[in-house]
Coordinates of C-alpha atoms in Angstrom, one line a residue:
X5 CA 0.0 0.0 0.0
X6 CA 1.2 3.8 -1.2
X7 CA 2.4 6.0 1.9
X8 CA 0.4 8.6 2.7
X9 CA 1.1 12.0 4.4
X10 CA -1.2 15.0 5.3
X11 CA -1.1 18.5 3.5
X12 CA -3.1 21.5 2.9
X13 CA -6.1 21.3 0.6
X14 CA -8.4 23.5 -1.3
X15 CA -12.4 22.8 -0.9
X16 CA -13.3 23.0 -5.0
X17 CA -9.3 23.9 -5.8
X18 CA -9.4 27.5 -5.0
X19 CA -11.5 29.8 -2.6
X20 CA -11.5 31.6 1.4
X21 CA -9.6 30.6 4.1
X22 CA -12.5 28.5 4.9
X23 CA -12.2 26.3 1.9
X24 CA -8.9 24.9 4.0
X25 CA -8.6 22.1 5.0
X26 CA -6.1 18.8 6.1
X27 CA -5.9 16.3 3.1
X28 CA -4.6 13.0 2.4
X29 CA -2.0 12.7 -0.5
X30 CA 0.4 9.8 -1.5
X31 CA 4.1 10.8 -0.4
X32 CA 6.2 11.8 -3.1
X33 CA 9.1 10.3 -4.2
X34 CA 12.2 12.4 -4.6
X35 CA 13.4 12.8 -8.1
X36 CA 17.1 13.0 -8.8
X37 CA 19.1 15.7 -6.7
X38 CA 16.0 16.4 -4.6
X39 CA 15.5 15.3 -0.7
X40 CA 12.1 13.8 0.9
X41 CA 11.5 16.5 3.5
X42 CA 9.4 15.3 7.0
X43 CA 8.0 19.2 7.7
X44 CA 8.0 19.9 11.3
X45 CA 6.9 23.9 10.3
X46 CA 6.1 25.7 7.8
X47 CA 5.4 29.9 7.6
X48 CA 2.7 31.4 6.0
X49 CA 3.2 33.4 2.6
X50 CA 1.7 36.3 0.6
X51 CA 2.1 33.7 -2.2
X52 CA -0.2 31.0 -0.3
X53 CA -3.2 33.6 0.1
X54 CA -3.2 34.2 -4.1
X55 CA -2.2 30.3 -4.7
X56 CA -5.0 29.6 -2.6
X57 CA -7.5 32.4 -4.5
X58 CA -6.3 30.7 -7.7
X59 CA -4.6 33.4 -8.4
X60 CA -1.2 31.9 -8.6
X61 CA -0.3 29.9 -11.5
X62 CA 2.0 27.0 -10.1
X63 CA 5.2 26.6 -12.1
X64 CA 5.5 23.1 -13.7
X65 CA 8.0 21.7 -11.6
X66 CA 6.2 22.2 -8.3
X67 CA 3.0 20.3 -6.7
X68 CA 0.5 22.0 -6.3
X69 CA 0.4 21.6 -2.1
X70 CA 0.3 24.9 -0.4
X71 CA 3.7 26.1 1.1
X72 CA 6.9 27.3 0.0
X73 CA 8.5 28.2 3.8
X74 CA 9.7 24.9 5.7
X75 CA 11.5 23.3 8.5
X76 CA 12.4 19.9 8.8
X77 CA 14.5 16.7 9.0
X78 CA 15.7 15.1 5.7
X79 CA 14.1 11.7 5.4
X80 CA 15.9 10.6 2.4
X81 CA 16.7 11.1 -1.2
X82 CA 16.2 10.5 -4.7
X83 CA 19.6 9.9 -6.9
X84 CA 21.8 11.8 -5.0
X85 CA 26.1 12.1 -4.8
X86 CA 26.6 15.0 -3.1
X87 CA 28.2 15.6 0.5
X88 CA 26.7 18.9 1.9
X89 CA 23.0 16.7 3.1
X90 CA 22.2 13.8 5.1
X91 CA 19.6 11.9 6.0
X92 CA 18.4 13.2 9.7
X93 CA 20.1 16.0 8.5
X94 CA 17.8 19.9 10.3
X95 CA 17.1 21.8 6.8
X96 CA 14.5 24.8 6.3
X97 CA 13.8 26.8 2.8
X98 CA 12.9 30.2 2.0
X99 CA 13.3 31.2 6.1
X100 CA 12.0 34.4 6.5
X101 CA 15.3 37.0 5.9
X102 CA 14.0 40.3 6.7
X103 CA 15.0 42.4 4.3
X104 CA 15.9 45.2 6.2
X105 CA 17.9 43.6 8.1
X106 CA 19.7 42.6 5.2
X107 CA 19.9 46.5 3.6
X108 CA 21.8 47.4 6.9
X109 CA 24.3 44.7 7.0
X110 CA 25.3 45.9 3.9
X111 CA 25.9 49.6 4.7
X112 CA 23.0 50.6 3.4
X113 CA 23.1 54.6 4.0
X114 CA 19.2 55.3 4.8
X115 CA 16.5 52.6 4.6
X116 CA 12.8 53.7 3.9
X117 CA 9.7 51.7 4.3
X118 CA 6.2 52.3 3.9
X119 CA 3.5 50.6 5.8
X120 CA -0.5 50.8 6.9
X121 CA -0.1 51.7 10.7
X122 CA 1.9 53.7 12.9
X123 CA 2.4 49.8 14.9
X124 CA 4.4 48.8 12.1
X125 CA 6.3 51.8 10.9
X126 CA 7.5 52.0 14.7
X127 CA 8.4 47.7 14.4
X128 CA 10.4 48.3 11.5
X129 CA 12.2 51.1 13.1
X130 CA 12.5 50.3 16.3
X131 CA 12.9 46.5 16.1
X132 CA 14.7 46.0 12.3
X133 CA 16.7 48.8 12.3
X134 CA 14.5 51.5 9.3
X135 CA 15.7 54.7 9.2
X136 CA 12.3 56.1 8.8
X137 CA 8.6 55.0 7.9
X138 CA 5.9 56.1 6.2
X139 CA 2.4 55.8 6.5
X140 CA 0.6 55.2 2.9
X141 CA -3.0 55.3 4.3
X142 CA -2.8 58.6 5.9
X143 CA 0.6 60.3 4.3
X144 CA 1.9 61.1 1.1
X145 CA 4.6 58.8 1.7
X146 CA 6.3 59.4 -1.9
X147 CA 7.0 62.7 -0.7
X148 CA 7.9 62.4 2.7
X149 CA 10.7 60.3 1.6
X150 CA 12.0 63.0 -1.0
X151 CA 11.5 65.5 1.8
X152 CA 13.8 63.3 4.1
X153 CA 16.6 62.5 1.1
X154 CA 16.5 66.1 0.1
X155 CA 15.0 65.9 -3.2
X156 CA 17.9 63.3 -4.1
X157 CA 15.2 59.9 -3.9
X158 CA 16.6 56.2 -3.6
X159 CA 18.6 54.3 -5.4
X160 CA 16.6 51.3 -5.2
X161 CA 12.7 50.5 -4.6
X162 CA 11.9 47.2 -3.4
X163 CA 7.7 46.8 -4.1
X164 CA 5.3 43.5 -3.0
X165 CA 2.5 46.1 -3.4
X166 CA 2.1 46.7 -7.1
X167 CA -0.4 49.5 -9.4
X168 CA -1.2 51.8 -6.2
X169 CA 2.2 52.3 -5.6
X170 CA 3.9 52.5 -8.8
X171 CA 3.3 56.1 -9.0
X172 CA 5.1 56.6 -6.1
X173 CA 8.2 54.3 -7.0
X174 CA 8.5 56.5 -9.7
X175 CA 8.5 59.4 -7.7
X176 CA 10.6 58.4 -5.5
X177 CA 13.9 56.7 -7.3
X178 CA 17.0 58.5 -7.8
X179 CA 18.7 59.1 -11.1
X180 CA 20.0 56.1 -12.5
X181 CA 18.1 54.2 -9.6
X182 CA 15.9 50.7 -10.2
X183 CA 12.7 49.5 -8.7
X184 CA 12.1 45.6 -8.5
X185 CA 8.5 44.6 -8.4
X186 CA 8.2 41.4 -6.2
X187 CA 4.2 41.1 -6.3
X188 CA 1.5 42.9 -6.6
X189 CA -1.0 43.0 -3.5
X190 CA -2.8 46.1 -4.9
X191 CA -3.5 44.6 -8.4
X192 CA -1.3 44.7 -11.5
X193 CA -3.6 47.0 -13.6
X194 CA -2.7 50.6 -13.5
X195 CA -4.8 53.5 -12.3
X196 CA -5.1 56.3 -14.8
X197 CA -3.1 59.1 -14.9
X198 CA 0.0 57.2 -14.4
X199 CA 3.1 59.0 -15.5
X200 CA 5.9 57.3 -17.1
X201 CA 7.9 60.0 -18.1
X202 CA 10.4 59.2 -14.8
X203 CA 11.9 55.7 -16.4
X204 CA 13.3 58.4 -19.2
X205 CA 14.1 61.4 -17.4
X206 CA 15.7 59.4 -14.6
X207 CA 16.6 56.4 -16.6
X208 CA 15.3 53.7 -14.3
X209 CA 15.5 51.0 -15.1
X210 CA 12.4 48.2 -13.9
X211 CA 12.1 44.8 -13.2
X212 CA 10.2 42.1 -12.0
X213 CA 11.4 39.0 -10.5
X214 CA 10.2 35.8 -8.6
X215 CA 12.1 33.0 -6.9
X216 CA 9.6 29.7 -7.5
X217 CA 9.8 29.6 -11.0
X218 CA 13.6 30.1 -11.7
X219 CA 15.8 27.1 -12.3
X220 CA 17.6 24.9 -10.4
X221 CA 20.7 26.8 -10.6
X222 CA 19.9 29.8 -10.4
X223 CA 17.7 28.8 -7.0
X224 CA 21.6 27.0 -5.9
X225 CA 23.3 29.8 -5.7
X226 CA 20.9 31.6 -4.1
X227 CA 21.1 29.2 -1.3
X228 CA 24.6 29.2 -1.2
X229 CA 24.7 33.5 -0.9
X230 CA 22.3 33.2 1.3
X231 CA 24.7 30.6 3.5
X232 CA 27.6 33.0 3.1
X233 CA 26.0 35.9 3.7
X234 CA 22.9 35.8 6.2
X235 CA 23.0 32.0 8.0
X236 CA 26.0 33.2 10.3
X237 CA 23.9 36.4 11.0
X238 CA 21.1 34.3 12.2
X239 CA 23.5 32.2 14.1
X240 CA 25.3 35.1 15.7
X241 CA 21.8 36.7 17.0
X242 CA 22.6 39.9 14.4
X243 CA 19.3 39.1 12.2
X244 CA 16.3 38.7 14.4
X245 CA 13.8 36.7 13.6
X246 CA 10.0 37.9 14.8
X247 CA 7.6 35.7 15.3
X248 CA 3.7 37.2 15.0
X249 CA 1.4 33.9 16.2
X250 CA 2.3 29.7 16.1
X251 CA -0.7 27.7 14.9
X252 CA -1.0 24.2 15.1
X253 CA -1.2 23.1 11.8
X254 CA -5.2 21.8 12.0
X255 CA -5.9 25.8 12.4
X256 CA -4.5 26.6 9.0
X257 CA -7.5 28.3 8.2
X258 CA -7.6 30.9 11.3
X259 CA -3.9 31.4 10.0
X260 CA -4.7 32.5 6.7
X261 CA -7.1 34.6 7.9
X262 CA -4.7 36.4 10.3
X263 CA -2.3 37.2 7.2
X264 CA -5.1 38.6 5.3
X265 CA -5.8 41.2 8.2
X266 CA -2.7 42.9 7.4
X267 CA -2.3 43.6 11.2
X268 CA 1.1 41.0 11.4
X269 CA 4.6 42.4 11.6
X270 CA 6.5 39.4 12.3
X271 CA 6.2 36.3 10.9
X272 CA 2.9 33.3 11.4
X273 CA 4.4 29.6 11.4
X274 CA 2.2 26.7 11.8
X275 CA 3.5 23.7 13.8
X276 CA 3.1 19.7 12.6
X277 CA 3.2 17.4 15.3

């Protein structure tokens, strides 16, 4: 008889938190230079509220089971040669990094963020080390932060929100700055009005990227910056990691619903027994 394991399932393939719920699927079987990963936790994901919406289009090479954030012990392997894993072996992928964190270990001279309440413009400040926030519901946070670089902008916008803030990535960049586009929470269409005229005048250049679709390769040496670079920080106690609410893993559905609040600043993990 086929091993079976539990995972997250979709009432109908796609709808509300509600539509969660704790499945039964056959185990997979690792392919050649992948592991067999027994999850002990996972954390939630913008990415798991539009996958779940069906908004998400799953890139070939992955299942369709909800999750991308995990902690675990290896349980064993497909065809695989190489030294650096072994079975029993404590692994997690795509650990939450914050990214702020990240800008100040690397000298970063001012780091801006915008957010929905003065609760987590004073976490990002106080706790992860922002130079200044910005409240978009209530400010015009595009030119608060020219006022506070001096009419000079940023060299480089880093944006999960998408159309309603395009505007004001425009605005904001420096001369010969860039703006990456990592989602798109408001929508991807474009109010009217929009004026492009900055990505000329200031020669910016744009660009989107994501992280579950690349290739193998290009996903390897991400890992192995992200070993050379941030592990020993996390080791060390220099990046902090926050942690917002633990779920048991049967109350995936109240988790979801807490990420869609918007009220988290740190990070919601859901626990497997």
């Amino acid at each position: 008889m086929a091993r079976t394991m539990r995972a997250i399932g979709i009432k109908g393939g796609k709808g509300p938190a509600d539509a969660l719920f704790v499945d039964t699927i056959p185990v997979p079987a690792p392919a050649s230079n992948q592991a067999l990963i027994k999850v002990k936790a996972f954390g939630l994901n913008r990415m798991d509220l539009l996958q779940r919406e069906g908004q998400y289009p799953v890139p070939p090479q992955a299942p369709s089971t909800l999750g991308v954030e995990f902690s675990g012990t290896i349980e064993n392997f497909g065809d695989y040669a190489g030294k650096d894993f072994a079975v029993g072996d404590n692994v997690f992928g795509l650990a939450y990094g914050a990214g702020i964190q990240l800008s100040k270990a690397d000298n970063a001279s001012a780091i801006y963020v915008t957010a929905g309440s003065q609760e987590k413009i004073d976490f990002c400040v106080d706790k992860l080390g922002a130079t200044a926030g910005f409240n978009y519901r209530t400010q015009d946070w595009a030119s608060e932060i020219q006022k506070a670089t001096n009419g000079r902008g940023v060299d480089v916008v880093i944006d999960f929100v998408g159309a309603t803030h395009f505007q004001g990535n425009l605005n904001v960049a420096a001369r010969d700055g860039r703006i990456v586009q990592l989602g798109q929470m408001s929508g991807s269409t474009l109010p009217a009005g929009v004026d492009i005229s900055g990505f000329i005048r200031k020669r910016l250049r744009f660009e989107g990227s994501t992280l579950r679709s690349r290739d193998e390769q290009y996903q390897k040496k991400l890992r192995d910056l992200l070993v050379e670079h941030a592990l020993p920080k996390f080791k060390d106690g220099s990046f902090k990691i926050f942690i917002e609410k633990t779920f048991p893993f049967e109350q995936v559905a109240e988790a979801h619903k807490l990420l869609e609040s918007n009220r988290t600043k740190g990070k919601i993990i859901c626990t497997i027994d």
